[in-house]
Amino acid sequence: KMVSAGDIILKYVFPTLGAIVATATFSAPVQSLRVALARGSLDGLNTFPWAFMTANTLGWIAYSFVEFNLFVFFANAPGFLISIWLNSGAIKLQYLEQIRPVLVGNVEMTQSNGNNANEVESSGMSNEESPSQNGQNRFGGFGGGNAGQPPPFCAQDKIWLLVVIAWVGLLSFIGLRSTPLDHKTQRDIVGIGANVSLVIFFAAPLSTIATVIKTRDSSTIHIPTMIMNTFNCVFWFSYALAVSDPFIAVPNGLGLLFGAIQIFLYLIFPRRSGLQQIASREPLDELILNEDNISVQ
């Protein structure tokens, strides 16, 4: 039987283009993160979707194993690796933002300790007897408590760990059984899990809708990701209809809807210029921390 040109386009060309565009979509935030790392601040960059990028790609990699679908595998394997780097960078910057006040307190404490040391020296009291030195930890806390210490987790690593744990648990349930599940059951479980992850990944940029409407500024919508996601959904939705795969069709159909909503918001609320964004912010004092003004003991 001759394969029609339509079948070749829908079943081979479109998923190949989809795999390429998917990798471009996952790569879209890379430059933004590089800039954020260079300046040491996220500065409003929405990193929430990156945690679900890991969940999404991990889920579809598992689905590609169950269905032995190379198009799906190569569309998600590069994204999985990229998501690890993105989340790692977001965690670094979020932790830096959390620890900055602690470092500022540490600078102030160091200056205070210097003054106290002069007083102790003039009074003849030993360092061991100085109350400002006893029980002080490196972050300015006292008595081994949590005062002055940064939290052990930031928002990004919490959600990232949760989605990874969820997928590890789901895959363990499927694969580590004395009685293996049949292929259809495996496909349904992994397909539903992958769909949930993908829908959240597509919808995650919409978490900024309230901010966009409030500020009448669409700067928090990442334009390259929005464009790539929309084109990606066109290719995969068409492919899914051609091969009659509802697990691929449904989330990509919703992805098209989410993309349309983001485009609408972008057109209604234009992005502010850099000068307008700076003018709208309150002045912040810049603190330069170096080896001369921080003492770590």
PDB file of C-alpha atoms in Angstrom:
ATOM      1  CA  LYS A   1       0.000   0.000   0.000  1.00  0.00           C
ATOM      2  CA  MET A   2       1.346   3.396  -0.997  1.00  0.00           C
ATOM      3  CA  VAL A   3       1.858   5.893   1.786  1.00  0.00           C
ATOM      4  CA  SER A   4       0.163   9.173   0.955  1.00  0.00           C
ATOM      5  CA  ALA A   5       1.948  12.502   1.096  1.00  0.00           C
ATOM      6  CA  GLY A   6      -0.430  13.544   3.855  1.00  0.00           C
ATOM      7  CA  ASP A   7       0.561  10.567   5.991  1.00  0.00           C
ATOM      8  CA  ILE A   8       4.261  11.299   5.485  1.00  0.00           C
ATOM      9  CA  ILE A   9       3.757  14.919   6.527  1.00  0.00           C
ATOM     10  CA  LEU A  10       1.529  14.199   9.517  1.00  0.00           C
ATOM     11  CA  LYS A  11       3.220  11.032  10.806  1.00  0.00           C
ATOM     12  CA  TYR A  12       6.878  11.792  10.088  1.00  0.00           C
ATOM     13  CA  VAL A  13       7.531  15.418   9.106  1.00  0.00           C
ATOM     14  CA  PHE A  14       5.366  17.026  11.780  1.00  0.00           C
ATOM     15  CA  PRO A  15       6.704  14.958  14.730  1.00  0.00           C
ATOM     16  CA  THR A  16      10.261  15.557  13.491  1.00  0.00           C
ATOM     17  CA  LEU A  17       9.592  19.296  13.398  1.00  0.00           C
ATOM     18  CA  GLY A  18       7.839  18.929  16.740  1.00  0.00           C
ATOM     19  CA  ALA A  19      10.942  17.359  18.272  1.00  0.00           C
ATOM     20  CA  ILE A  20      13.094  20.205  16.957  1.00  0.00           C
ATOM     21  CA  VAL A  21      10.686  22.905  18.121  1.00  0.00           C
ATOM     22  CA  ALA A  22      10.262  21.166  21.494  1.00  0.00           C
ATOM     23  CA  THR A  23      14.008  21.344  22.081  1.00  0.00           C
ATOM     24  CA  ALA A  24      13.947  25.012  21.037  1.00  0.00           C
ATOM     25  CA  THR A  25      11.048  25.572  23.446  1.00  0.00           C
ATOM     26  CA  PHE A  26      12.911  24.001  26.339  1.00  0.00           C
ATOM     27  CA  SER A  27      15.983  26.067  25.423  1.00  0.00           C
ATOM     28  CA  ALA A  28      14.094  29.372  25.279  1.00  0.00           C
ATOM     29  CA  PRO A  29      14.719  30.355  28.946  1.00  0.00           C
ATOM     30  CA  VAL A  30      18.448  29.508  28.794  1.00  0.00           C
ATOM     31  CA  GLN A  31      19.587  32.994  27.785  1.00  0.00           C
ATOM     32  CA  SER A  32      17.307  34.626  30.359  1.00  0.00           C
ATOM     33  CA  LEU A  33      18.806  32.475  33.107  1.00  0.00           C
ATOM     34  CA  ARG A  34      22.338  33.239  31.921  1.00  0.00           C
ATOM     35  CA  VAL A  35      21.589  36.959  32.209  1.00  0.00           C
ATOM     36  CA  ALA A  36      20.022  36.444  35.648  1.00  0.00           C
ATOM     37  CA  LEU A  37      23.054  34.475  36.838  1.00  0.00           C
ATOM     38  CA  ALA A  38      25.382  37.204  35.558  1.00  0.00           C
ATOM     39  CA  ARG A  39      23.554  39.907  37.514  1.00  0.00           C
ATOM     40  CA  GLY A  40      22.905  37.699  40.534  1.00  0.00           C
ATOM     41  CA  SER A  41      19.134  38.187  40.617  1.00  0.00           C
ATOM     42  CA  LEU A  42      16.028  36.648  39.039  1.00  0.00           C
ATOM     43  CA  ASP A  43      14.495  40.138  38.809  1.00  0.00           C
ATOM     44  CA  GLY A  44      10.934  38.867  38.308  1.00  0.00           C
ATOM     45  CA  LEU A  45      11.850  35.910  36.076  1.00  0.00           C
ATOM     46  CA  ASN A  46       9.131  33.260  36.427  1.00  0.00           C
ATOM     47  CA  THR A  47      10.929  29.984  37.229  1.00  0.00           C
ATOM     48  CA  PHE A  48       7.857  27.998  38.299  1.00  0.00           C
ATOM     49  CA  PRO A  49       7.395  26.300  34.882  1.00  0.00           C
ATOM     50  CA  TRP A  50      10.933  24.913  34.996  1.00  0.00           C
ATOM     51  CA  ALA A  51      10.115  22.450  37.780  1.00  0.00           C
ATOM     52  CA  PHE A  52       7.242  21.106  35.696  1.00  0.00           C
ATOM     53  CA  MET A  53       9.499  21.021  32.649  1.00  0.00           C
ATOM     54  CA  THR A  54      11.386  18.268  34.487  1.00  0.00           C
ATOM     55  CA  ALA A  55       8.123  16.489  35.325  1.00  0.00           C
ATOM     56  CA  ASN A  56       6.827  16.913  31.784  1.00  0.00           C
ATOM     57  CA  THR A  57       9.934  15.615  30.016  1.00  0.00           C
ATOM     58  CA  LEU A  58      10.432  12.782  32.491  1.00  0.00           C
ATOM     59  CA  GLY A  59       6.826  11.676  32.025  1.00  0.00           C
ATOM     60  CA  TRP A  60       7.018  11.697  28.236  1.00  0.00           C
ATOM     61  CA  ILE A  61      10.343   9.870  28.241  1.00  0.00           C
ATOM     62  CA  ALA A  62       8.615   7.155  30.263  1.00  0.00           C
ATOM     63  CA  TYR A  63       5.704   7.207  27.796  1.00  0.00           C
ATOM     64  CA  SER A  64       8.125   6.813  24.878  1.00  0.00           C
ATOM     65  CA  PHE A  65       9.540   3.688  26.558  1.00  0.00           C
ATOM     66  CA  VAL A  66       6.069   2.189  27.009  1.00  0.00           C
ATOM     67  CA  GLU A  67       4.995   3.000  23.439  1.00  0.00           C
ATOM     68  CA  PHE A  68       8.466   2.692  21.878  1.00  0.00           C
ATOM     69  CA  ASN A  69       7.982   6.068  20.211  1.00  0.00           C
ATOM     70  CA  LEU A  70      11.303   7.566  19.121  1.00  0.00           C
ATOM     71  CA  PHE A  71       9.709  10.874  18.136  1.00  0.00           C
ATOM     72  CA  VAL A  72       8.422  11.395  21.662  1.00  0.00           C
ATOM     73  CA  PHE A  73      11.745  10.336  23.192  1.00  0.00           C
ATOM     74  CA  PHE A  74      13.913  12.698  21.145  1.00  0.00           C
ATOM     75  CA  ALA A  75      11.441  15.522  21.687  1.00  0.00           C
ATOM     76  CA  ASN A  76      11.880  15.287  25.459  1.00  0.00           C
ATOM     77  CA  ALA A  77      15.329  13.876  26.302  1.00  0.00           C
ATOM     78  CA  PRO A  78      17.194  17.145  25.542  1.00  0.00           C
ATOM     79  CA  GLY A  79      14.563  19.098  27.479  1.00  0.00           C
ATOM     80  CA  PHE A  80      15.037  16.876  30.518  1.00  0.00           C
ATOM     81  CA  LEU A  81      18.753  17.719  30.617  1.00  0.00           C
ATOM     82  CA  ILE A  82      18.074  21.419  30.042  1.00  0.00           C
ATOM     83  CA  SER A  83      15.496  21.466  32.842  1.00  0.00           C
ATOM     84  CA  ILE A  84      18.085  20.175  35.314  1.00  0.00           C
ATOM     85  CA  TRP A  85      20.364  23.117  34.519  1.00  0.00           C
ATOM     86  CA  LEU A  86      17.495  25.638  34.615  1.00  0.00           C
ATOM     87  CA  ASN A  87      16.238  24.465  37.995  1.00  0.00           C
ATOM     88  CA  SER A  88      19.745  24.349  39.432  1.00  0.00           C
ATOM     89  CA  GLY A  89      20.307  27.964  38.372  1.00  0.00           C
ATOM     90  CA  ALA A  90      16.942  29.085  39.757  1.00  0.00           C
ATOM     91  CA  ILE A  91      17.689  27.437  43.098  1.00  0.00           C
ATOM     92  CA  LYS A  92      21.058  29.204  43.303  1.00  0.00           C
ATOM     93  CA  LEU A  93      19.503  32.619  42.690  1.00  0.00           C
ATOM     94  CA  GLN A  94      16.539  32.069  45.015  1.00  0.00           C
ATOM     95  CA  TYR A  95      18.885  30.947  47.772  1.00  0.00           C
ATOM     96  CA  LEU A  96      21.072  33.985  47.123  1.00  0.00           C
ATOM     97  CA  GLU A  97      18.044  36.244  47.552  1.00  0.00           C
ATOM     98  CA  GLN A  98      17.205  34.496  50.829  1.00  0.00           C
ATOM     99  CA  ILE A  99      20.718  34.664  52.203  1.00  0.00           C
ATOM    100  CA  ARG A 100      21.400  38.317  51.297  1.00  0.00           C
ATOM    101  CA  PRO A 101      19.684  39.684  54.456  1.00  0.00           C
ATOM    102  CA  VAL A 102      21.660  37.157  56.498  1.00  0.00           C
ATOM    103  CA  LEU A 103      24.907  38.320  54.922  1.00  0.00           C
ATOM    104  CA  VAL A 104      23.961  41.925  55.593  1.00  0.00           C
ATOM    105  CA  GLY A 105      23.336  41.002  59.227  1.00  0.00           C
ATOM    106  CA  ASN A 106      26.653  39.190  59.272  1.00  0.00           C
ATOM    107  CA  VAL A 107      28.434  42.342  58.066  1.00  0.00           C
ATOM    108  CA  GLU A 108      26.735  44.389  60.761  1.00  0.00           C
ATOM    109  CA  MET A 109      27.551  41.736  63.371  1.00  0.00           C
ATOM    110  CA  THR A 110      31.182  41.683  62.258  1.00  0.00           C
ATOM    111  CA  GLN A 111      31.406  45.440  62.661  1.00  0.00           C
ATOM    112  CA  SER A 112      29.704  45.192  66.053  1.00  0.00           C
ATOM    113  CA  ASN A 113      32.116  42.448  67.127  1.00  0.00           C
ATOM    114  CA  GLY A 114      35.011  44.657  66.123  1.00  0.00           C
ATOM    115  CA  ASN A 115      33.733  47.404  68.368  1.00  0.00           C
ATOM    116  CA  ASN A 116      33.095  44.919  71.184  1.00  0.00           C
ATOM    117  CA  ALA A 117      36.581  43.517  70.788  1.00  0.00           C
ATOM    118  CA  ASN A 118      38.032  46.965  71.314  1.00  0.00           C
ATOM    119  CA  GLU A 119      35.921  47.374  74.422  1.00  0.00           C
ATOM    120  CA  VAL A 120      36.956  43.959  75.722  1.00  0.00           C
ATOM    121  CA  GLU A 121      40.598  44.695  75.065  1.00  0.00           C
ATOM    122  CA  SER A 122      40.391  48.001  76.889  1.00  0.00           C
ATOM    123  CA  SER A 123      38.584  46.408  79.859  1.00  0.00           C
ATOM    124  CA  GLY A 124      40.923  43.427  80.077  1.00  0.00           C
ATOM    125  CA  MET A 125      38.165  40.838  79.536  1.00  0.00           C
ATOM    126  CA  SER A 126      39.180  37.669  77.624  1.00  0.00           C
ATOM    127  CA  ASN A 127      37.533  36.701  74.347  1.00  0.00           C
ATOM    128  CA  GLU A 128      35.997  33.645  76.021  1.00  0.00           C
ATOM    129  CA  GLU A 129      34.243  35.904  78.533  1.00  0.00           C
ATOM    130  CA  SER A 130      32.858  38.243  75.896  1.00  0.00           C
ATOM    131  CA  PRO A 131      29.064  37.775  75.651  1.00  0.00           C
ATOM    132  CA  SER A 132      29.044  38.881  72.029  1.00  0.00           C
ATOM    133  CA  GLN A 133      31.295  35.961  71.067  1.00  0.00           C
ATOM    134  CA  ASN A 134      29.625  33.127  73.001  1.00  0.00           C
ATOM    135  CA  GLY A 135      27.159  30.943  71.112  1.00  0.00           C
ATOM    136  CA  GLN A 136      27.398  32.930  67.901  1.00  0.00           C
ATOM    137  CA  ASN A 137      27.205  30.920  64.712  1.00  0.00           C
ATOM    138  CA  ARG A 138      28.631  31.913  61.355  1.00  0.00           C
ATOM    139  CA  PHE A 139      25.335  33.420  60.209  1.00  0.00           C
ATOM    140  CA  GLY A 140      24.915  35.653  63.225  1.00  0.00           C
ATOM    141  CA  GLY A 141      22.552  33.314  65.101  1.00  0.00           C
ATOM    142  CA  PHE A 142      22.933  32.359  68.760  1.00  0.00           C
ATOM    143  CA  GLY A 143      22.697  29.260  70.876  1.00  0.00           C
ATOM    144  CA  GLY A 144      22.390  26.836  67.949  1.00  0.00           C
ATOM    145  CA  GLY A 145      18.904  28.097  67.047  1.00  0.00           C
ATOM    146  CA  ASN A 146      17.577  29.135  63.668  1.00  0.00           C
ATOM    147  CA  ALA A 147      17.766  32.885  64.280  1.00  0.00           C
ATOM    148  CA  GLY A 148      19.730  34.559  61.525  1.00  0.00           C
ATOM    149  CA  GLN A 149      20.043  31.377  59.479  1.00  0.00           C
ATOM    150  CA  PRO A 150      18.672  31.025  55.950  1.00  0.00           C
ATOM    151  CA  PRO A 151      15.961  28.372  55.424  1.00  0.00           C
ATOM    152  CA  PRO A 152      17.221  24.982  54.202  1.00  0.00           C
ATOM    153  CA  PHE A 153      14.931  25.064  51.138  1.00  0.00           C
ATOM    154  CA  CYS A 154      13.756  27.683  48.690  1.00  0.00           C
ATOM    155  CA  ALA A 155      10.508  27.627  46.701  1.00  0.00           C
ATOM    156  CA  GLN A 156      12.079  26.177  43.551  1.00  0.00           C
ATOM    157  CA  ASP A 157      13.764  23.154  45.094  1.00  0.00           C
ATOM    158  CA  LYS A 158      10.624  22.322  47.086  1.00  0.00           C
ATOM    159  CA  ILE A 159       8.407  22.059  44.014  1.00  0.00           C
ATOM    160  CA  TRP A 160      11.201  20.447  41.975  1.00  0.00           C
ATOM    161  CA  LEU A 161      11.725  17.718  44.573  1.00  0.00           C
ATOM    162  CA  LEU A 162       7.983  17.128  44.842  1.00  0.00           C
ATOM    163  CA  VAL A 163       7.485  16.540  41.112  1.00  0.00           C
ATOM    164  CA  VAL A 164      10.534  14.269  40.882  1.00  0.00           C
ATOM    165  CA  ILE A 165       9.416  12.251  43.915  1.00  0.00           C
ATOM    166  CA  ALA A 166       5.927  11.940  42.389  1.00  0.00           C
ATOM    167  CA  TRP A 167       7.305  10.501  39.143  1.00  0.00           C
ATOM    168  CA  VAL A 168       9.764   8.193  40.882  1.00  0.00           C
ATOM    169  CA  GLY A 169       6.883   6.855  42.982  1.00  0.00           C
ATOM    170  CA  LEU A 170       4.633   6.391  39.946  1.00  0.00           C
ATOM    171  CA  LEU A 171       7.286   4.610  37.875  1.00  0.00           C
ATOM    172  CA  SER A 172       8.206   2.422  40.850  1.00  0.00           C
ATOM    173  CA  PHE A 173       4.555   1.411  41.203  1.00  0.00           C
ATOM    174  CA  ILE A 174       4.470   0.413  37.535  1.00  0.00           C
ATOM    175  CA  GLY A 175       7.837  -1.306  37.209  1.00  0.00           C
ATOM    176  CA  LEU A 176       8.538  -2.873  40.614  1.00  0.00           C
ATOM    177  CA  ARG A 177       5.642  -5.303  40.816  1.00  0.00           C
ATOM    178  CA  SER A 178       5.672  -9.050  41.280  1.00  0.00           C
ATOM    179  CA  THR A 179       2.823  -9.224  38.764  1.00  0.00           C
ATOM    180  CA  PRO A 180       3.634  -6.923  35.806  1.00  0.00           C
ATOM    181  CA  LEU A 181       0.899  -4.655  34.536  1.00  0.00           C
ATOM    182  CA  ASP A 182      -0.337  -5.215  30.999  1.00  0.00           C
ATOM    183  CA  HIS A 183       0.728  -2.805  28.272  1.00  0.00           C
ATOM    184  CA  LYS A 184      -2.586  -0.928  28.100  1.00  0.00           C
ATOM    185  CA  THR A 185      -2.605  -0.282  31.862  1.00  0.00           C
ATOM    186  CA  GLN A 186       0.996   0.941  31.774  1.00  0.00           C
ATOM    187  CA  ARG A 187       0.156   3.189  28.839  1.00  0.00           C
ATOM    188  CA  ASP A 188      -2.897   4.624  30.579  1.00  0.00           C
ATOM    189  CA  ILE A 189      -1.096   5.324  33.876  1.00  0.00           C
ATOM    190  CA  VAL A 190       1.988   6.899  32.314  1.00  0.00           C
ATOM    191  CA  GLY A 191      -0.103   8.725  29.708  1.00  0.00           C
ATOM    192  CA  ILE A 192      -2.354  10.305  32.336  1.00  0.00           C
ATOM    193  CA  GLY A 193       0.657  11.288  34.446  1.00  0.00           C
ATOM    194  CA  ALA A 194       2.413  12.797  31.439  1.00  0.00           C
ATOM    195  CA  ASN A 195      -0.755  14.676  30.498  1.00  0.00           C
ATOM    196  CA  VAL A 196      -1.095  16.207  33.954  1.00  0.00           C
ATOM    197  CA  SER A 197       2.557  17.302  33.918  1.00  0.00           C
ATOM    198  CA  LEU A 198       2.300  18.752  30.403  1.00  0.00           C
ATOM    199  CA  VAL A 199      -0.909  20.673  31.090  1.00  0.00           C
ATOM    200  CA  ILE A 200       0.654  22.224  34.207  1.00  0.00           C
ATOM    201  CA  PHE A 201       3.808  23.032  32.240  1.00  0.00           C
ATOM    202  CA  PHE A 202       1.757  24.762  29.532  1.00  0.00           C
ATOM    203  CA  ALA A 203      -0.422  26.558  32.085  1.00  0.00           C
ATOM    204  CA  ALA A 204       2.406  27.563  34.420  1.00  0.00           C
ATOM    205  CA  PRO A 205       3.202  30.831  32.565  1.00  0.00           C
ATOM    206  CA  LEU A 206      -0.419  31.828  33.196  1.00  0.00           C
ATOM    207  CA  SER A 207       0.383  31.963  36.918  1.00  0.00           C
ATOM    208  CA  THR A 208       1.484  35.523  36.203  1.00  0.00           C
ATOM    209  CA  ILE A 209      -1.942  36.595  34.871  1.00  0.00           C
ATOM    210  CA  ALA A 210      -2.851  38.423  38.081  1.00  0.00           C
ATOM    211  CA  THR A 211       0.405  40.370  37.962  1.00  0.00           C
ATOM    212  CA  VAL A 212      -0.038  41.180  34.269  1.00  0.00           C
ATOM    213  CA  ILE A 213      -3.578  42.476  34.805  1.00  0.00           C
ATOM    214  CA  LYS A 214      -2.642  44.385  37.954  1.00  0.00           C
ATOM    215  CA  THR A 215       0.397  46.096  36.440  1.00  0.00           C
ATOM    216  CA  ARG A 216      -0.958  46.188  32.865  1.00  0.00           C
ATOM    217  CA  ASP A 217       2.464  44.871  31.863  1.00  0.00           C
ATOM    218  CA  SER A 218       3.169  41.539  30.133  1.00  0.00           C
ATOM    219  CA  SER A 219       6.896  41.536  30.938  1.00  0.00           C
ATOM    220  CA  THR A 220       6.528  38.400  33.065  1.00  0.00           C
ATOM    221  CA  ILE A 221       5.321  36.408  30.016  1.00  0.00           C
ATOM    222  CA  HIS A 222       8.383  34.841  28.411  1.00  0.00           C
ATOM    223  CA  ILE A 223       7.819  35.597  24.714  1.00  0.00           C
ATOM    224  CA  PRO A 224      10.202  33.016  23.146  1.00  0.00           C
ATOM    225  CA  THR A 225       8.680  30.252  25.250  1.00  0.00           C
ATOM    226  CA  MET A 226       5.161  31.411  24.383  1.00  0.00           C
ATOM    227  CA  ILE A 227       5.871  31.355  20.639  1.00  0.00           C
ATOM    228  CA  MET A 228       7.730  28.037  20.677  1.00  0.00           C
ATOM    229  CA  ASN A 229       5.047  26.370  22.808  1.00  0.00           C
ATOM    230  CA  THR A 230       2.322  27.433  20.409  1.00  0.00           C
ATOM    231  CA  PHE A 231       4.115  26.124  17.303  1.00  0.00           C
ATOM    232  CA  ASN A 232       5.088  22.971  19.181  1.00  0.00           C
ATOM    233  CA  CYS A 233       1.450  22.275  20.025  1.00  0.00           C
ATOM    234  CA  VAL A 234       0.405  22.732  16.387  1.00  0.00           C
ATOM    235  CA  PHE A 235       2.830  20.018  15.229  1.00  0.00           C
ATOM    236  CA  TRP A 236       2.077  17.521  17.997  1.00  0.00           C
ATOM    237  CA  PHE A 237      -1.685  18.047  17.926  1.00  0.00           C
ATOM    238  CA  SER A 238      -1.689  17.333  14.170  1.00  0.00           C
ATOM    239  CA  TYR A 239       0.518  14.259  14.649  1.00  0.00           C
ATOM    240  CA  ALA A 240      -1.684  12.941  17.466  1.00  0.00           C
ATOM    241  CA  LEU A 241      -4.802  13.203  15.317  1.00  0.00           C
ATOM    242  CA  ALA A 242      -3.031  11.325  12.500  1.00  0.00           C
ATOM    243  CA  VAL A 243      -1.966   8.412  14.738  1.00  0.00           C
ATOM    244  CA  SER A 244      -5.116   8.522  16.920  1.00  0.00           C
ATOM    245  CA  ASP A 245      -3.264   9.039  20.195  1.00  0.00           C
ATOM    246  CA  PRO A 246      -5.512  10.893  22.673  1.00  0.00           C
ATOM    247  CA  PHE A 247      -2.741  11.133  25.275  1.00  0.00           C
ATOM    248  CA  ILE A 248      -0.774  13.368  22.896  1.00  0.00           C
ATOM    249  CA  ALA A 249      -3.778  15.140  21.361  1.00  0.00           C
ATOM    250  CA  VAL A 250      -5.528  16.347  24.524  1.00  0.00           C
ATOM    251  CA  PRO A 251      -2.650  18.201  26.257  1.00  0.00           C
ATOM    252  CA  ASN A 252      -1.433  19.747  23.016  1.00  0.00           C
ATOM    253  CA  GLY A 253      -4.935  20.934  22.223  1.00  0.00           C
ATOM    254  CA  LEU A 254      -5.042  22.595  25.623  1.00  0.00           C
ATOM    255  CA  GLY A 255      -1.546  23.939  24.988  1.00  0.00           C
ATOM    256  CA  LEU A 256      -2.864  25.705  21.890  1.00  0.00           C
ATOM    257  CA  LEU A 257      -5.579  27.281  24.028  1.00  0.00           C
ATOM    258  CA  PHE A 258      -3.092  28.416  26.674  1.00  0.00           C
ATOM    259  CA  GLY A 259      -0.830  29.826  23.972  1.00  0.00           C
ATOM    260  CA  ALA A 260      -3.726  31.824  22.509  1.00  0.00           C
ATOM    261  CA  ILE A 261      -4.526  33.245  25.957  1.00  0.00           C
ATOM    262  CA  GLN A 262      -0.923  34.327  26.492  1.00  0.00           C
ATOM    263  CA  ILE A 263      -0.771  35.938  23.046  1.00  0.00           C
ATOM    264  CA  PHE A 264      -3.997  37.797  23.839  1.00  0.00           C
ATOM    265  CA  LEU A 265      -2.552  39.083  27.132  1.00  0.00           C
ATOM    266  CA  TYR A 266       0.646  40.130  25.395  1.00  0.00           C
ATOM    267  CA  LEU A 267      -1.299  42.141  22.795  1.00  0.00           C
ATOM    268  CA  ILE A 268      -3.620  43.735  25.360  1.00  0.00           C
ATOM    269  CA  PHE A 269      -0.907  44.590  27.895  1.00  0.00           C
ATOM    270  CA  PRO A 270       2.343  45.567  26.090  1.00  0.00           C
ATOM    271  CA  ARG A 271       5.660  45.116  27.811  1.00  0.00           C
ATOM    272  CA  ARG A 272       7.149  48.135  29.545  1.00  0.00           C
ATOM    273  CA  SER A 273      10.514  49.453  28.483  1.00  0.00           C
ATOM    274  CA  GLY A 274      13.509  48.918  30.733  1.00  0.00           C
ATOM    275  CA  LEU A 275      13.443  52.584  31.835  1.00  0.00           C
ATOM    276  CA  GLN A 276       9.764  52.357  32.738  1.00  0.00           C
ATOM    277  CA  GLN A 277      10.397  49.242  34.834  1.00  0.00           C
ATOM    278  CA  ILE A 278      13.282  50.900  36.656  1.00  0.00           C
ATOM    279  CA  ALA A 279      11.265  54.072  37.276  1.00  0.00           C
ATOM    280  CA  SER A 280       8.419  52.044  38.816  1.00  0.00           C
ATOM    281  CA  ARG A 281      10.670  50.407  41.383  1.00  0.00           C
ATOM    282  CA  GLU A 282      11.624  51.781  44.772  1.00  0.00           C
ATOM    283  CA  PRO A 283      15.296  52.687  45.118  1.00  0.00           C
ATOM    284  CA  LEU A 284      17.384  49.927  46.590  1.00  0.00           C
ATOM    285  CA  ASP A 285      20.723  50.290  48.326  1.00  0.00           C
ATOM    286  CA  GLU A 286      23.364  48.156  46.691  1.00  0.00           C
ATOM    287  CA  LEU A 287      25.589  46.205  49.009  1.00  0.00           C
ATOM    288  CA  ILE A 288      28.932  44.900  47.772  1.00  0.00           C
ATOM    289  CA  LEU A 289      30.100  41.911  49.775  1.00  0.00           C
ATOM    290  CA  ASN A 290      33.742  40.922  49.542  1.00  0.00           C
ATOM    291  CA  GLU A 291      36.490  39.437  51.627  1.00  0.00           C
ATOM    292  CA  ASP A 292      37.230  42.802  53.259  1.00  0.00           C
ATOM    293  CA  ASN A 293      33.806  43.223  54.867  1.00  0.00           C
ATOM    294  CA  ILE A 294      32.733  39.621  55.522  1.00  0.00           C
ATOM    295  CA  SER A 295      34.382  37.419  58.095  1.00  0.00           C
ATOM    296  CA  VAL A 296      33.573  33.713  58.040  1.00  0.00           C
ATOM    297  CA  GLN A 297      34.933  31.795  60.993  1.00  0.00           C
TER     298      GLN A 297
END
